[in-house]
Every structure is written in C-alpha cells, then in structure tokens.
Short mmCIF file of C-alpha atoms and ligand atoms in Angstrom, two decimals:
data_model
loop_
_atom_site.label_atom_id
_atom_site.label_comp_id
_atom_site.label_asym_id
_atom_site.label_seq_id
_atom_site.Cartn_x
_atom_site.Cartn_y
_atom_site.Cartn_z
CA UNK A 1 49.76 130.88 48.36
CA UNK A 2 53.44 131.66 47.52
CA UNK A 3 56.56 129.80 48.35
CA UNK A 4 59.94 130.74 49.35
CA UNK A 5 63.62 129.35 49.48
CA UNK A 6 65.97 130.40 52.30
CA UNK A 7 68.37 129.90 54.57
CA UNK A 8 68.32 130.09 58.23
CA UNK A 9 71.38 130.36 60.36
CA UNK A 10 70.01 129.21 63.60
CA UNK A 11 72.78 130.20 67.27
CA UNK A 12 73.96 127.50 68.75
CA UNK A 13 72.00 128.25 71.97
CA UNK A 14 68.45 127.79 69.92
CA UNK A 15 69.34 124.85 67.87
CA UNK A 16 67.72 123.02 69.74
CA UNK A 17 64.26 125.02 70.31
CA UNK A 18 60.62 124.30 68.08
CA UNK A 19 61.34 127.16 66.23
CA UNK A 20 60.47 125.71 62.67
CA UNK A 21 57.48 123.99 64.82
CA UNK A 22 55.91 127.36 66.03
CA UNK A 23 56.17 128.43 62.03
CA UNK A 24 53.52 125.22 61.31
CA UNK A 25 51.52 125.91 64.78
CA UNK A 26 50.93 129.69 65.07
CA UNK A 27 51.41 131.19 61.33
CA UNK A 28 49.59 128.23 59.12
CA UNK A 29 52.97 127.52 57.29
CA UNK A 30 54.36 124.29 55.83
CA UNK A 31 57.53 123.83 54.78
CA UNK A 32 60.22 121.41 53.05
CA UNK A 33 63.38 121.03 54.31
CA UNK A 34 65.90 120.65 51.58
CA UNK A 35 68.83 120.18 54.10
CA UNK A 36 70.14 120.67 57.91
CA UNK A 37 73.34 120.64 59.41
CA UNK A 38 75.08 122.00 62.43
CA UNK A 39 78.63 123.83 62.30
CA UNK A 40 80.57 124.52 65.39
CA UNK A 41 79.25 128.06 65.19
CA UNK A 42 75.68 127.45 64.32
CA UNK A 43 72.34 125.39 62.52
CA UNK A 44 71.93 125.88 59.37
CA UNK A 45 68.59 124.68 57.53
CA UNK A 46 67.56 125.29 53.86
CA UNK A 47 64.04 125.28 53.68
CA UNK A 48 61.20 125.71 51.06
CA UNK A 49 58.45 127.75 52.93
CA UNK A 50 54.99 128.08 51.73
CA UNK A 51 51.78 129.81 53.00
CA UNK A 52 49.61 133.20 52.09
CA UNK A 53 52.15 136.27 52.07
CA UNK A 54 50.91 137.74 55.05
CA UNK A 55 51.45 134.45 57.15
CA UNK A 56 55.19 134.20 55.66
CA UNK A 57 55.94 138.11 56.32
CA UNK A 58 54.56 137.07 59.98
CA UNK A 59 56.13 133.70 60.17
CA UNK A 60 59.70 135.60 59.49
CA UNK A 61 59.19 138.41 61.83
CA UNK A 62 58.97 136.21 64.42
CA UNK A 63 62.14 134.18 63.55
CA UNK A 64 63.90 137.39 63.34
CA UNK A 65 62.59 138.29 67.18
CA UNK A 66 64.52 134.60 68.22
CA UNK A 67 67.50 135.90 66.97
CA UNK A 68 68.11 133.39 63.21
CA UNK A 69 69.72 134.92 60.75
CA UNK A 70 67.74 134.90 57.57
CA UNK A 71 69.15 134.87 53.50
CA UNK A 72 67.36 134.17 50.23
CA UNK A 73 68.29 131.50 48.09
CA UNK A 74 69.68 134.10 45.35
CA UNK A 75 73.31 134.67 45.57
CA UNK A 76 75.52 133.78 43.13
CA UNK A 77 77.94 131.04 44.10
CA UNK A 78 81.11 130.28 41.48
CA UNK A 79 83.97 127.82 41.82
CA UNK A 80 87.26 129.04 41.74
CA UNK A 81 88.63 125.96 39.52
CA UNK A 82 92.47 127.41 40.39
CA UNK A 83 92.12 127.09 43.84
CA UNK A 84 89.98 123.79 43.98
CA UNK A 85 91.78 120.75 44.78
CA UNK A 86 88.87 118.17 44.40
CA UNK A 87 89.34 117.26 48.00
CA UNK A 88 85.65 116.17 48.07
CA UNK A 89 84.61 117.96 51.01
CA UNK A 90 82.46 119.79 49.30
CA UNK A 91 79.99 117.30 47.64
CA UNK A 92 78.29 115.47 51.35
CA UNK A 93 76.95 119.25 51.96
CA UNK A 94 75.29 120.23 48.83
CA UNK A 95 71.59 119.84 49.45
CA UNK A 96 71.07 119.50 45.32
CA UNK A 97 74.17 117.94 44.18
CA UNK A 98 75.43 120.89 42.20
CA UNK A 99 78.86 119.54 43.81
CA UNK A 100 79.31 115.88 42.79
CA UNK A 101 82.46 113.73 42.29
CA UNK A 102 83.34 111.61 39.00
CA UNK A 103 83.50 108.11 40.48
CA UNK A 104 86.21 107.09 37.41
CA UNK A 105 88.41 110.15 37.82
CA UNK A 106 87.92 111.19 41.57
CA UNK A 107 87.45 114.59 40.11
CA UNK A 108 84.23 116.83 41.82
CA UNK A 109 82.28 118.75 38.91
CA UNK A 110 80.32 121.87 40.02
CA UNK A 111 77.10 122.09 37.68
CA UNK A 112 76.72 125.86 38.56
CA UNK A 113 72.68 125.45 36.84
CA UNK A 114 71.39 123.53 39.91
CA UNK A 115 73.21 125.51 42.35
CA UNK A 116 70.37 127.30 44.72
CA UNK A 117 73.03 129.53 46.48
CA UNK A 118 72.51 128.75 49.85
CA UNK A 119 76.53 128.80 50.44
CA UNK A 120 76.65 125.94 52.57
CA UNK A 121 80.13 124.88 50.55
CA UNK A 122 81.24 127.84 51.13
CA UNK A 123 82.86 127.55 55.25
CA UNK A 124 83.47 123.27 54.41
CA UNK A 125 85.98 124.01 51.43
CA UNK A 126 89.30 123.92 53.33
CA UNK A 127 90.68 126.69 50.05
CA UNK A 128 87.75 128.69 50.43
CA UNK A 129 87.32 127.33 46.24
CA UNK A 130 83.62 128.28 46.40
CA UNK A 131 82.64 132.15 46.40
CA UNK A 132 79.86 133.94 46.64
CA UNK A 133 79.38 136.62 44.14
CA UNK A 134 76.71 139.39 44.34
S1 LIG B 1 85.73 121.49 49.15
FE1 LIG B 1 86.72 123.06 47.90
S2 LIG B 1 88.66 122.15 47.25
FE2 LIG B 1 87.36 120.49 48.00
S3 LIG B 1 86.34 119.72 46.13
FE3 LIG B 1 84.98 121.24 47.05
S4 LIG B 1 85.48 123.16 46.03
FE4 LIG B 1 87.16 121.76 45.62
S1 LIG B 2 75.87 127.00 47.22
FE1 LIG B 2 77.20 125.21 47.29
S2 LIG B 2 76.14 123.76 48.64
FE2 LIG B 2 74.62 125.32 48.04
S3 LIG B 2 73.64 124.47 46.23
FE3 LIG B 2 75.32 125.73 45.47
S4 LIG B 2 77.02 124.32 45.25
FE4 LIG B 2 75.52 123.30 46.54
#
C-alpha cells in the first residue's frame, strides 16, 4: 500500500459527477479529503489517496480520461511579504493552516513548514502575495 497527496482541478461541467466515488468502487482506493472548494472556473479537491500502486496508476488514468487536471502536492509555495497586505483572504482556504491570522495584531503569519503546496492561496490573494516556486 502507498499513499499519495494531490490536487485535482475538477471542470465545472463534472463537478458535480461520482468521480472520486468510481475511484472507491472500481479501483479499491480510499481516500482523505484534506479540503474542497469550487472557484468560478473550476473544483478543486486536495486529497490523500491510498491503495496498491497499480490500483493508484489505474485510479489516475481514469481521472485523466474525465478530463481533471492532476498536480502533486510538491511545489514550492513562498509569500511575497512586500506585496502582502494581511487582507486575510488567504487564511479560510488553507486546508493546513500554514496561513493563519494573529488575533491581537490582525496580522496573517505564513508558517512556510506546514505548507503542502497545493496553491489553493494562490488565485484568492487579491496581490497575487503567494507564489509558486519550482
Ligand atoms: S490573501 Fe494575499 S494579501 Fe491577503 S493575507 Fe493572504 S497573502 Fe496576504
Ligand atoms: S499552498 Fe497556500 S493554501 Fe496550500 S497549504 Fe500552502 S499556504 Fe496553505
């Protein structure tokens, strides 16, 4: 058994499909959902996936064929502190609270060692602050 963090960046027009269902049914997976959300543009999940390799190699063929966009949890996202203006935005998204604001000082902290990269900051932050560095 092996596990794997990703991202999947689902179209609008298959949000709403059992996609992640058919992964449990028909490839023996399970999986933990670390966070969800939907964006004008699209559904974004970030998922822990576990099974044997061959069933995960399977399992993501087959949400390649429906058309979702799939990214490893292994990019390396930084903070431009210049650009940030603490505007909070940020900190609802973040699946890990990596992004968190001080409650004393209204100021948001980014604690870059629990970041898991899966960018979701990245469209929210209305100074595109938070980049992705590979
Ligand atoms: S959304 Fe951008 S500007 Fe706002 S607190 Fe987060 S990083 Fe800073
Ligand atoms: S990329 Fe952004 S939203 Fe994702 S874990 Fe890191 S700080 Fe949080």
């Amino acid at each position: 058994m092996i596990s794997k963090k990703l991202v999947l960046k689902f179209p609008k027009e298959r949000v709403d499909k059992p996609i992640i269902w058919r992964l449990v049914k028909d490839f023996d997976l399970s999986f933990n959902i670390l966070k969800a959300t939907i964006t004008s543009r699209e559904g974004i999940m970030v998922l822990e996936i576990t099974g044997k390799r061959k069933d995960i190699e399977r399992g993501l063929e087959y949400l390649k064929k429906e058309k979702v966009e799939i990214e490893p949890l292994s990019k390396d996202v930084k903070r431009n502190e210049k650009k940030c203006t603490h505007c909070g935005c940020c900190v609802v998204i973040c699946p890990v609270s990596a992004l968190y604001m001080v409650k004393e000082t209204g100021e948001v902290k980014f604690d870059s060692r629990k970041c898991i990269g899966c960018e979701l900051c990245v469209p929210v932050c209305p100074v595109r602050a938070m980049e992705v560095h590979f």
